[in-house]
Amino acid sequence: MKFEDYHISFEIKKNLAKLGFKKPTDIQFKSIPPVLKGEDVLAIAQTGTGKTAAFAIPVIDILHRRKNTRRNDGIKCLVMVPTRELAQQIAEVFDKLSRHTRVKSLCIFGGVEQDPQIKSLDGDVDVLITTPGRMFDLASQGFVDLNRVEILILDEADHMLDLGFITDIRDVKRKLPRKHQTLFYSATIDEKIKKLAYSLVENPIRIQISPKDPVSKNVNHSVAYIGMDDKRFFLERLVKENEESKILIFVRTKVRAERVFKAMERVGIKSLTIHGDKDQKDRFDVMSQFKKGEVKLLIATDISARGIDIPSVEYVVNYDLPEQSENYVHRVGRTGRGREKGFAVSFCSDEEKPILKEIEEYLGRPVTVMEIKKNDYHETLDFTEDADDNWKALIIDNENFLKNQKKPNKKKKK
Ligand code: ADP
Ligand code: MG
């Protein structure tokens, strides 16, 4: 079935055509009808399968038709997401899909001044896309009126329910009109969170696509065993051998992000970092530069693991393994979006092997091992242009010396 054949507003169809969306993806095919019917939905589908449009299309259609006959009277749909970048991205999708309709959306989030946001809230906003902190703040000050909300959407739902926001979300639900629709979307969910989600709604329609393998089928992912101190040399090599590729690197902490940034700088590789210590303007600037491909390497913490949709990211590198197993699925899911294919590789040190084991248990299968032959491993250490890397020069000197002495077997540096 094509979007042309759907019973949705002509304007939305035109917007879809303009975006090049001809046919719905599986999750869109399954979730659009029940949302249009007013059902509660819990939808689980792999990363990059178009979950945003799966809720945006029917919501815009409902609100556009409604506005035909009723005067504008407040926020009708509340979309809650975990990060500011994701809020902005989803707002862009709403904007694109609601062009020439009567539906207006607004995005609010923390880390920026609230006054301009309060002003924008005065207008005729139908869809409010928001991160929880700022929303609760503004609502408690009386600037966000939830009395008319008919549809509540939690994107990255498992994370939203797990963030310690559950009490706040229950509060929000209490503020909504008694009869309202609740929609949950995510690529991952576990039993505990599923129960929690069910406790918030009555008789939801559950839609689950490809439940067996949570990793997107478009992502070719593997693990490489690399010593903690050697990771930067492997990253350097990967980047230099794929100069044209956009690469997204995930690290464990903000400090690690800056450290990897410096290591790359030392070997002449330009990169950007994004993490919670940066101010919001910087965060948006960084995302925009990476999106446009002005800088091809982005080093991120898990703040960017979920939801972010950047076209043509060829590689995701887990420079450190994620501590939460489900974040493995989300991180590697930043590549292979839509119809694209992508690669992901995890650098796993000896210390991280237990984390890998947990991830594999979570995935229900082992991660393919990328074999690195001893010679290749050594070659990668030799490949670096890191001038600070005096120890390496010493080892090479030492090896040459030994070779000249008695030709020993090539020793592997640990
Ligand atoms: P998810 O939330 O499932 O991870 P997104 O909603 O971010 O996925 O969409 C992933 C990508 O797929 C986006 O770049 C989006 O533009 C594209 N996309 C979504 N729906 C369609 C469609 N029906 N046809 C073609 N591309 C689509
Ligand atoms: Mg998404």
XYZ file of C-alpha atoms and ligand atoms in Angstrom:
442
model
C 0.000 0.000 0.000
C 1.220 3.460 -0.874
C 0.709 6.654 1.105
C -1.341 7.906 -1.870
C -3.973 5.280 -1.054
C -4.315 6.257 2.608
C -7.329 8.086 3.931
C -5.255 10.937 5.225
C -5.358 14.602 4.356
C -4.204 15.633 0.948
C -1.728 18.142 2.427
C 0.032 15.411 4.412
C 0.275 13.234 1.313
C 1.878 16.107 -0.527
C 4.370 16.596 2.293
C 5.176 12.893 2.322
C 5.765 12.944 -1.417
C 8.057 15.929 -1.021
C 10.101 14.017 1.553
C 10.312 11.103 -0.875
C 8.227 8.831 1.386
C 6.190 6.685 -1.025
C 5.335 3.613 0.988
C 4.908 3.271 4.724
C 7.533 1.292 6.597
C 6.313 -1.787 8.524
C 5.851 0.100 11.759
C 4.057 2.937 9.977
C 1.792 0.456 8.199
C 0.884 -1.170 11.504
C 0.661 1.852 13.754
C -1.080 4.499 11.639
C -4.542 2.825 11.603
C -4.887 2.204 15.372
C -3.592 5.691 16.194
C -6.133 7.175 13.786
C -8.816 5.123 15.528
C -7.879 6.598 18.889
C -6.387 3.446 20.414
C -3.535 3.355 22.926
C -0.449 1.892 21.276
C 2.782 0.337 22.488
C 5.021 0.043 19.437
C 8.407 -1.632 19.384
C 10.395 -1.560 16.158
C 14.087 -1.520 15.320
C 16.107 1.671 15.117
C 15.783 3.674 11.924
C 12.471 2.171 10.837
C 10.499 5.428 10.801
C 8.810 5.444 14.191
C 8.634 9.246 14.229
C 6.419 9.446 11.162
C 4.493 6.435 12.479
C 3.032 8.704 15.142
C 3.413 12.107 13.461
C 1.362 11.229 10.357
C -1.817 10.081 12.166
C -1.544 12.774 14.854
C -1.253 15.567 12.292
C -4.137 14.078 10.345
C -6.388 13.897 13.425
C -5.573 17.449 14.502
C -5.819 18.921 11.035
C -9.310 17.511 10.508
C -10.381 18.534 13.991
C -9.254 22.109 13.529
C -11.513 22.363 10.527
C -14.540 22.472 12.734
C -13.253 23.731 16.057
C -11.493 26.856 17.128
C -7.978 26.527 18.321
C -8.037 26.012 22.057
C -4.737 24.765 23.410
C -2.187 21.989 23.200
C -3.736 18.797 21.848
C -0.738 16.524 21.656
C 2.214 16.275 24.027
C 5.321 14.465 22.803
C 7.911 13.698 25.488
C 11.459 12.649 24.614
C 14.688 12.210 26.614
C 17.069 14.714 24.966
C 16.980 18.222 23.547
C 18.498 17.238 20.215
C 15.844 14.580 19.819
C 13.079 17.053 20.697
C 14.357 19.385 18.011
C 14.630 16.604 15.460
C 11.104 15.372 16.078
C 9.821 18.932 15.880
C 11.431 19.183 12.443
C 9.591 16.053 11.313
C 6.303 17.486 12.606
C 7.030 20.762 10.811
C 7.800 19.049 7.527
C 4.767 16.771 7.674
C 2.344 19.495 8.748
C 3.255 22.075 6.151
C 0.094 23.670 4.661
C -2.067 22.021 7.308
C -3.710 23.819 10.231
C -1.445 22.046 12.700
C 1.261 23.963 14.499
C 3.969 22.426 16.634
C 6.431 23.851 19.099
C 9.517 22.450 20.727
C 10.674 23.380 24.228
C 13.634 22.066 26.199
C 16.032 23.013 28.951
C 19.458 24.580 28.739
C 18.223 27.726 27.023
C 16.304 30.778 28.253
C 12.726 30.019 29.078
C 11.184 33.431 28.336
C 11.129 33.092 24.550
C 9.606 29.637 25.007
C 6.912 31.026 27.286
C 6.106 33.641 24.644
C 5.808 31.007 21.926
C 3.470 29.014 24.151
C 0.989 31.882 24.020
C 0.315 31.102 20.383
C -1.916 28.522 18.788
C 0.268 25.487 19.464
C -1.327 22.104 18.796
C 1.639 19.801 19.306
C 4.184 20.378 22.046
C 7.426 18.421 21.771
C 9.458 18.568 24.937
C 12.039 17.172 27.314
C 10.608 16.388 30.758
C 12.610 18.830 32.911
C 11.640 22.038 31.145
C 8.079 20.871 30.586
C 7.490 20.124 34.282
C 9.100 23.453 35.142
C 6.890 25.457 32.844
C 3.802 23.468 33.767
C 4.368 24.057 37.477
C 4.666 27.771 36.781
C 1.379 27.589 34.943
C 2.757 28.307 31.480
C 1.883 24.953 29.961
C -1.773 24.127 30.030
C -2.394 20.410 29.662
C -6.165 20.559 30.084
C -6.889 19.966 26.435
C -4.281 17.355 25.632
C -5.860 14.412 23.826
C -2.750 12.505 22.849
C 0.322 11.797 24.972
C 3.335 10.322 23.196
C 6.442 8.933 24.863
C 9.191 8.389 22.315
C 12.123 6.266 23.528
C 9.405 5.121 25.900
C 11.410 2.557 27.880
C 14.008 5.203 28.680
C 11.382 7.807 29.544
C 9.729 5.420 31.963
C 13.047 4.325 33.403
C 14.543 7.759 33.975
C 12.896 8.271 37.285
C 10.218 10.336 35.588
C 7.490 7.826 36.207
C 5.947 9.835 39.038
C 6.062 12.972 36.896
C 4.528 11.148 33.977
C 1.747 9.834 36.218
C 1.255 13.446 37.339
C 1.078 14.628 33.767
C -1.496 11.971 32.983
C -3.575 13.118 35.922
C -3.572 16.624 34.497
C -4.835 15.465 31.101
C -8.523 15.081 30.339
C -9.713 11.702 31.582
C -10.205 10.421 28.097
C -6.970 10.649 26.200
C -4.805 8.496 24.015
C -1.340 7.288 25.059
C 1.308 6.148 22.586
C 4.640 4.514 23.409
C 7.410 4.050 20.836
C 10.827 2.501 21.220
C 13.325 0.082 19.737
C 13.820 -1.664 23.067
C 11.677 -2.630 26.001
C 11.946 -5.103 28.838
C 9.303 -6.877 30.870
C 9.509 -4.521 33.827
C 9.054 -1.407 31.702
C 6.354 -3.074 29.636
C 4.369 -3.671 32.819
C 4.921 -0.071 33.819
C 3.706 1.117 30.426
C 0.639 -1.111 30.668
C -0.103 0.280 34.119
C -0.554 3.690 32.507
C -3.124 2.688 29.906
C -6.114 0.483 29.323
C -6.083 -2.190 26.639
C -3.254 -0.920 24.487
C -2.665 -2.305 21.046
C 0.754 -3.879 21.112
C 2.779 -3.757 17.955
C 6.145 -5.411 17.861
C 8.237 -5.770 14.757
C 11.325 -8.024 14.562
C 11.293 -8.769 18.252
C 13.892 -11.546 17.993
C 16.841 -9.393 17.042
C 16.739 -5.940 18.533
C 19.654 -4.766 16.366
C 18.556 -3.244 13.080
C 18.958 -5.618 10.161
C 20.705 -2.798 8.264
C 23.583 -2.733 10.705
C 26.554 -5.025 10.283
C 28.023 -5.072 13.772
C 31.072 -6.738 15.245
C 33.489 -6.596 18.119
C 37.258 -6.208 18.010
C 39.444 -7.114 20.974
C 41.723 -4.163 21.533
C 43.760 -3.207 24.580
C 42.482 -0.128 26.393
C 45.628 1.873 25.635
C 45.672 0.885 21.982
C 42.133 1.997 21.159
C 43.177 5.429 19.933
C 45.547 3.943 17.373
C 42.815 1.733 16.001
C 40.471 4.674 15.807
C 43.120 6.750 14.065
C 43.633 4.028 11.497
C 39.919 3.496 10.925
C 39.396 7.224 10.390
C 42.399 7.667 8.118
C 41.450 4.676 6.015
C 37.872 5.973 5.673
C 38.440 9.660 5.173
C 35.214 10.188 3.280
C 33.033 8.488 5.886
C 30.973 10.030 8.622
C 31.869 8.263 11.839
C 30.124 8.449 15.188
C 32.197 7.420 18.194
C 30.643 6.535 21.533
C 32.617 6.796 24.750
C 31.744 6.119 28.365
C 32.203 9.581 29.908
C 32.466 13.286 29.103
C 36.117 13.245 30.170
C 36.820 10.333 27.837
C 35.151 12.252 24.999
C 37.525 15.191 25.423
C 40.478 12.857 25.795
C 39.725 11.038 22.547
C 39.193 14.425 20.895
C 42.720 15.462 21.961
C 44.232 12.157 20.845
C 42.683 12.664 17.415
C 43.836 16.271 17.295
C 47.410 15.140 17.936
C 47.351 13.003 14.820
C 45.761 15.686 12.648
C 42.180 14.423 12.762
C 39.457 17.004 13.189
C 36.564 15.936 15.351
C 33.711 17.304 17.436
C 32.432 16.285 20.848
C 28.955 16.281 22.304
C 28.068 15.589 25.922
C 26.151 16.960 28.869
C 28.851 19.416 29.985
C 28.595 21.481 26.810
C 26.273 24.420 26.633
C 23.192 23.941 24.536
C 24.219 26.283 21.751
C 27.429 24.310 21.313
C 25.470 21.067 21.310
C 23.197 22.271 18.523
C 26.129 23.724 16.540
C 28.005 20.447 16.797
C 25.005 18.432 15.628
C 24.479 20.758 12.721
C 28.120 20.595 11.610
C 28.127 16.826 11.825
C 24.794 16.555 10.008
C 26.063 18.701 7.170
C 29.273 16.668 7.084
C 31.465 19.720 7.729
C 33.278 17.610 10.286
C 33.153 13.877 9.744
C 33.930 12.615 13.212
C 31.692 13.077 16.229
C 32.648 11.809 19.674
C 29.600 11.413 21.884
C 28.432 10.063 25.192
C 25.195 8.112 25.496
C 23.366 11.438 25.385
C 23.317 10.914 21.607
C 22.678 7.177 21.677
C 18.930 7.404 21.272
C 16.739 8.564 18.468
C 19.176 10.833 16.677
C 18.709 10.492 12.927
C 21.738 11.632 10.966
C 21.827 10.572 7.363
C 24.767 8.632 6.005
C 26.672 7.850 9.161
C 28.729 4.965 7.763
C 30.336 3.815 10.982
C 29.449 3.706 14.608
C 32.390 2.936 16.861
C 31.855 1.880 20.430
C 35.179 3.159 21.631
C 34.013 2.020 25.047
C 31.280 -0.541 25.498
C 28.013 0.847 26.829
C 27.263 0.045 30.432
C 23.571 -0.391 29.749
C 23.067 -3.234 27.338
C 20.086 -1.705 25.560
C 22.263 1.265 24.668
C 24.290 -1.076 22.485
C 21.208 -1.439 20.304
C 20.556 2.303 20.272
C 24.161 3.305 19.617
C 24.708 0.945 16.701
C 21.295 2.030 15.453
C 22.651 5.503 14.645
C 23.871 3.938 11.405
C 21.803 1.964 8.899
C 18.885 4.411 9.033
C 15.934 4.019 6.689
C 17.185 2.060 3.672
C 20.845 2.773 4.343
C 23.283 0.113 5.453
C 25.904 0.735 8.086
C 28.764 -0.735 10.060
C 29.342 -0.753 13.769
C 32.386 -1.958 15.605
C 32.987 -2.193 19.324
C 36.468 -1.902 20.777
C 36.492 -4.333 23.654
C 39.392 -4.416 26.095
C 40.040 -7.276 28.508
C 38.443 -5.285 31.313
C 35.281 -4.856 29.254
C 34.735 -8.520 28.428
C 32.140 -8.958 31.195
C 30.176 -6.010 29.726
C 30.291 -7.635 26.314
C 28.925 -10.811 27.847
C 25.996 -8.918 29.314
C 25.300 -7.268 25.975
C 25.338 -10.635 24.240
C 22.923 -12.025 26.811
C 20.670 -9.055 26.217
C 20.825 -9.537 22.433
C 20.289 -13.265 22.806
C 23.220 -13.976 20.494
C 26.973 -13.514 20.284
C 28.413 -10.514 18.498
C 30.600 -11.473 15.532
C 34.273 -11.158 16.353
C 36.427 -9.175 13.973
C 39.657 -11.129 13.978
C 42.767 -8.998 14.129
C 45.893 -10.909 13.262
C 48.945 -10.221 15.400
C 50.710 -8.567 12.484
C 47.760 -6.301 11.757
C 47.513 -5.366 15.383
C 51.151 -4.401 15.386
C 50.847 -2.585 12.091
C 48.084 -0.443 13.560
C 50.313 0.605 16.416
C 52.996 1.462 13.868
C 50.520 3.397 11.761
C 50.032 6.209 14.268
C 51.349 9.691 13.667
C 51.142 10.462 17.346
C 54.335 12.366 18.081
C 53.741 12.003 21.803
C 53.972 8.379 21.346
C 57.535 7.989 22.557
C 57.018 4.614 24.084
C 56.280 3.231 20.659
C 59.510 4.512 19.235
C 61.263 2.899 22.161
C 59.630 -0.435 21.542
C 60.497 -0.336 17.872
C 64.084 0.602 18.678
C 64.193 -2.158 21.164
C 62.785 -4.664 18.733
C 65.220 -3.680 16.019
C 67.969 -4.007 18.502
C 66.821 -7.450 19.528
C 66.352 -8.490 15.908
C 69.908 -7.555 15.131
C 71.074 -9.401 18.174
C 69.503 -12.817 17.791
C 66.395 -12.597 15.579
C 63.767 -13.498 18.163
C 60.119 -14.138 17.283
C 58.223 -10.879 16.767
C 57.024 -9.994 20.204
C 53.559 -8.687 20.652
C 53.361 -5.579 22.719
C 50.741 -5.777 25.374
P 13.195 5.499 14.268
O 12.503 6.480 15.155
O 12.407 4.254 14.029
O 14.595 5.192 14.698
P 13.101 7.663 12.352
O 11.701 8.052 12.551
O 14.146 8.547 12.935
O 13.351 6.156 12.829
O 13.327 7.489 10.779
C 14.511 6.956 10.238
C 14.747 7.469 8.837
O 13.829 6.897 7.926
C 14.566 8.978 8.725
O 15.658 9.546 8.053
C 13.286 9.146 7.956
O 13.313 10.306 7.167
C 13.237 7.880 7.093
N 11.852 7.436 6.786
C 10.839 7.324 7.668
N 9.715 6.848 7.074
C 10.032 6.654 5.767
C 9.295 6.168 4.621
N 8.025 5.787 4.705
N 9.947 6.114 3.441
C 11.250 6.486 3.350
N 12.002 6.943 4.378
C 11.408 7.012 5.582
Mg 12.974 7.456 16.913
